[in-house]
PDB file of C-alpha atoms in Angstrom:
ATOM      1  CA  GLN A 203      63.946 -16.252 -20.988  1.00  0.00           C
ATOM      2  CA  VAL A 204      66.460 -14.476 -23.376  1.00  0.00           C
ATOM      3  CA  GLN A 205      66.605 -10.646 -24.075  1.00  0.00           C
ATOM      4  CA  LEU A 206      68.435  -8.348 -26.291  1.00  0.00           C
ATOM      5  CA  VAL A 207      69.023  -4.887 -25.141  1.00  0.00           C
ATOM      6  CA  GLU A 208      70.608  -2.165 -27.555  1.00  0.00           C
ATOM      7  CA  SER A 209      72.203   1.110 -26.514  1.00  0.00           C
ATOM      8  CA  GLY A 210      73.876   4.109 -28.183  1.00  0.00           C
ATOM      9  CA  GLY A 211      71.276   5.790 -30.446  1.00  0.00           C
ATOM     10  CA  SER A 212      71.332   9.310 -30.611  1.00  0.00           C
ATOM     11  CA  LEU A 213      71.012  12.651 -32.524  1.00  0.00           C
ATOM     12  CA  VAL A 214      74.491  13.346 -34.569  1.00  0.00           C
ATOM     13  CA  GLN A 215      75.302  15.573 -37.236  1.00  0.00           C
ATOM     14  CA  ALA A 216      76.039  14.577 -40.600  1.00  0.00           C
ATOM     15  CA  GLY A 217      79.483  13.165 -41.003  1.00  0.00           C
ATOM     16  CA  GLY A 218      79.700  12.315 -37.313  1.00  0.00           C
ATOM     17  CA  SER A 219      80.073   8.647 -35.694  1.00  0.00           C
ATOM     18  CA  LEU A 220      78.299   6.462 -33.047  1.00  0.00           C
ATOM     19  CA  ARG A 221      78.893   3.461 -31.786  1.00  0.00           C
ATOM     20  CA  LEU A 222      75.874   0.962 -31.226  1.00  0.00           C
ATOM     21  CA  SER A 223      75.493  -2.189 -28.637  1.00  0.00           C
ATOM     22  CA  CYS A 224      73.619  -4.926 -28.128  1.00  0.00           C
ATOM     23  CA  THR A 225      74.028  -7.267 -25.485  1.00  0.00           C
ATOM     24  CA  ALA A 226      72.124 -10.537 -24.780  1.00  0.00           C
ATOM     25  CA  SER A 227      70.965 -11.973 -21.660  1.00  0.00           C
ATOM     26  CA  GLY A 228      69.358 -14.571 -19.974  1.00  0.00           C
ATOM     27  CA  ARG A 229      69.376 -18.512 -20.427  1.00  0.00           C
ATOM     28  CA  ILE A 230      71.589 -18.415 -23.422  1.00  0.00           C
ATOM     29  CA  PHE A 231      73.122 -22.005 -24.590  1.00  0.00           C
ATOM     30  CA  SER A 232      74.822 -20.435 -27.821  1.00  0.00           C
ATOM     31  CA  ILE A 233      74.548 -17.704 -30.379  1.00  0.00           C
ATOM     32  CA  SER A 234      75.116 -18.099 -33.666  1.00  0.00           C
ATOM     33  CA  SER A 235      74.756 -14.994 -36.086  1.00  0.00           C
ATOM     34  CA  MET A 236      74.470 -11.452 -34.901  1.00  0.00           C
ATOM     35  CA  SER A 237      73.126  -8.834 -37.191  1.00  0.00           C
ATOM     36  CA  TRP A 238      71.810  -5.174 -37.206  1.00  0.00           C
ATOM     37  CA  PHE A 239      68.645  -4.001 -38.972  1.00  0.00           C
ATOM     38  CA  ARG A 240      66.972  -0.829 -39.262  1.00  0.00           C
ATOM     39  CA  GLN A 241      63.674   0.775 -40.335  1.00  0.00           C
ATOM     40  CA  ALA A 242      63.129   4.338 -41.398  1.00  0.00           C
ATOM     41  CA  PRO A 243      59.739   6.015 -41.451  1.00  0.00           C
ATOM     42  CA  GLU A 244      57.382   4.456 -43.871  1.00  0.00           C
ATOM     43  CA  LYS A 245      59.925   2.256 -45.200  1.00  0.00           C
ATOM     44  CA  GLU A 246      60.651  -1.670 -44.801  1.00  0.00           C
ATOM     45  CA  ARG A 247      63.066  -3.114 -42.296  1.00  0.00           C
ATOM     46  CA  GLU A 248      66.197  -3.448 -43.882  1.00  0.00           C
ATOM     47  CA  LEU A 249      69.647  -5.634 -43.112  1.00  0.00           C
ATOM     48  CA  VAL A 250      72.731  -3.400 -42.394  1.00  0.00           C
ATOM     49  CA  ALA A 251      75.213  -6.159 -41.057  1.00  0.00           C
ATOM     50  CA  THR A 252      75.424  -9.195 -40.093  1.00  0.00           C
ATOM     51  CA  ILE A 253      78.644 -11.462 -38.469  1.00  0.00           C
ATOM     52  CA  SER A 254      78.875 -14.999 -37.985  1.00  0.00           C
ATOM     53  CA  ARG A 255      80.431 -16.474 -34.530  1.00  0.00           C
ATOM     54  CA  LEU A 256      83.756 -16.937 -36.513  1.00  0.00           C
ATOM     55  CA  THR A 257      83.400 -13.229 -37.348  1.00  0.00           C
ATOM     56  CA  ASP A 258      82.544 -13.527 -41.188  1.00  0.00           C
ATOM     57  CA  THR A 259      80.555 -10.172 -42.033  1.00  0.00           C
ATOM     58  CA  ASN A 260      78.537  -9.226 -44.606  1.00  0.00           C
ATOM     59  CA  TYR A 261      77.186  -5.474 -45.228  1.00  0.00           C
ATOM     60  CA  ALA A 262      74.388  -3.658 -47.138  1.00  0.00           C
ATOM     61  CA  ASP A 263      75.479  -1.560 -50.075  1.00  0.00           C
ATOM     62  CA  SER A 264      74.739   1.307 -48.556  1.00  0.00           C
ATOM     63  CA  VAL A 265      76.815   1.167 -45.500  1.00  0.00           C
ATOM     64  CA  LYS A 266      80.054  -0.750 -46.722  1.00  0.00           C
ATOM     65  CA  GLY A 267      83.103   1.248 -46.247  1.00  0.00           C
ATOM     66  CA  ARG A 268      81.318   3.222 -43.575  1.00  0.00           C
ATOM     67  CA  PHE A 269      80.005   0.947 -40.731  1.00  0.00           C
ATOM     68  CA  THR A 270      81.696  -2.076 -39.004  1.00  0.00           C
ATOM     69  CA  ILE A 271      80.192  -4.668 -37.116  1.00  0.00           C
ATOM     70  CA  SER A 272      82.017  -6.514 -34.781  1.00  0.00           C
ATOM     71  CA  ARG A 273      81.329  -9.148 -31.536  1.00  0.00           C
ATOM     72  CA  ASP A 274      82.643  -9.920 -28.196  1.00  0.00           C
ATOM     73  CA  ASN A 275      81.347 -13.722 -27.753  1.00  0.00           C
ATOM     74  CA  ALA A 276      82.205 -13.670 -23.977  1.00  0.00           C
ATOM     75  CA  ARG A 277      79.990 -10.936 -23.347  1.00  0.00           C
ATOM     76  CA  ASN A 278      77.089 -11.930 -25.989  1.00  0.00           C
ATOM     77  CA  THR A 279      77.698  -8.580 -27.128  1.00  0.00           C
ATOM     78  CA  VAL A 280      77.410  -7.442 -31.091  1.00  0.00           C
ATOM     79  CA  PHE A 281      78.612  -3.566 -32.083  1.00  0.00           C
ATOM     80  CA  LEU A 282      77.966  -1.530 -34.900  1.00  0.00           C
ATOM     81  CA  GLN A 283      80.702   1.124 -35.456  1.00  0.00           C
ATOM     82  CA  MET A 284      78.888   4.016 -37.749  1.00  0.00           C
ATOM     83  CA  SER A 285      81.012   6.801 -39.509  1.00  0.00           C
ATOM     84  CA  SER A 286      80.488   9.078 -42.162  1.00  0.00           C
ATOM     85  CA  LEU A 287      76.838   9.143 -41.067  1.00  0.00           C
ATOM     86  CA  LYS A 288      74.350  10.467 -43.663  1.00  0.00           C
ATOM     87  CA  PRO A 289      71.055  11.927 -43.009  1.00  0.00           C
ATOM     88  CA  GLU A 290      69.549   8.639 -44.719  1.00  0.00           C
ATOM     89  CA  ASP A 291      70.741   6.470 -42.207  1.00  0.00           C
ATOM     90  CA  THR A 292      68.228   8.113 -39.821  1.00  0.00           C
ATOM     91  CA  ALA A 293      66.317   4.998 -38.481  1.00  0.00           C
ATOM     92  CA  VAL A 294      65.402   2.813 -35.583  1.00  0.00           C
ATOM     93  CA  TYR A 295      68.060   0.221 -35.335  1.00  0.00           C
ATOM     94  CA  TYR A 296      67.246  -3.206 -34.400  1.00  0.00           C
ATOM     95  CA  CYS A 297      69.424  -5.952 -33.109  1.00  0.00           C
ATOM     96  CA  ASN A 298      68.800  -9.492 -34.057  1.00  0.00           C
ATOM     97  CA  ALA A 299      70.353 -12.609 -32.821  1.00  0.00           C
ATOM     98  CA  ASN A 300      69.843 -16.509 -33.727  1.00  0.00           C
ATOM     99  CA  ILE A 301      69.926 -17.959 -30.169  1.00  0.00           C
ATOM    100  CA  ARG A 302      69.565 -21.344 -28.792  1.00  0.00           C
ATOM    101  CA  ALA A 303      68.225 -20.769 -25.264  1.00  0.00           C
ATOM    102  CA  THR A 304      69.442 -23.334 -22.646  1.00  0.00           C
ATOM    103  CA  GLY A 305      67.292 -26.417 -22.404  1.00  0.00           C
ATOM    104  CA  ALA A 306      65.939 -25.569 -26.150  1.00  0.00           C
ATOM    105  CA  ALA A 307      66.167 -28.035 -28.915  1.00  0.00           C
ATOM    106  CA  TYR A 308      66.770 -25.741 -31.657  1.00  0.00           C
ATOM    107  CA  SER A 309      67.897 -21.731 -32.369  1.00  0.00           C
ATOM    108  CA  ARG A 310      65.524 -19.081 -32.881  1.00  0.00           C
ATOM    109  CA  ASN A 311      65.815 -15.368 -33.819  1.00  0.00           C
ATOM    110  CA  TYR A 312      65.446 -12.505 -31.221  1.00  0.00           C
ATOM    111  CA  TRP A 313      64.803  -9.164 -31.573  1.00  0.00           C
ATOM    112  CA  GLY A 314      66.067  -6.068 -29.793  1.00  0.00           C
ATOM    113  CA  GLN A 315      63.357  -3.411 -28.802  1.00  0.00           C
ATOM    114  CA  GLY A 316      65.344  -0.944 -31.103  1.00  0.00           C
ATOM    115  CA  THR A 317      67.627   2.397 -30.545  1.00  0.00           C
ATOM    116  CA  GLN A 318      66.814   5.834 -32.433  1.00  0.00           C
ATOM    117  CA  VAL A 319      69.723   7.162 -34.902  1.00  0.00           C
ATOM    118  CA  THR A 320      69.155  10.709 -36.264  1.00  0.00           C
ATOM    119  CA  VAL A 321      71.366  11.871 -38.463  1.00  0.00           C
ATOM    120  CA  SER A 322      70.888  16.018 -39.108  1.00  0.00           C
ATOM    121  CA  SER A 323      72.149  17.607 -42.436  1.00  0.00           C
TER     122      SER A 323
END
């Protein structure tokens, strides 16, 4: 069984910073891409940033220059450093990873339970 557990969500003032973490655990053979998504109230879930195993990164236009995604492959962990936060960044942030479990023939996407980020104006 594979699990993703996020942490780091909080209430922060506009202009502030937060660092989210997500660690994968369980019977893991390999992890390829890792990503952060977010979902604001009454909005669809959207991709925030993604990072490949070789650390190629992509960002949503709305967060470029403010957010940085990184990973620690030895710890099966992905991070999202968020700076210059805006009220419109308020959302539940979800971790996603493409994981091949031990004994599995192929990989699939796993999701974390989400962590709330609230930015006050």
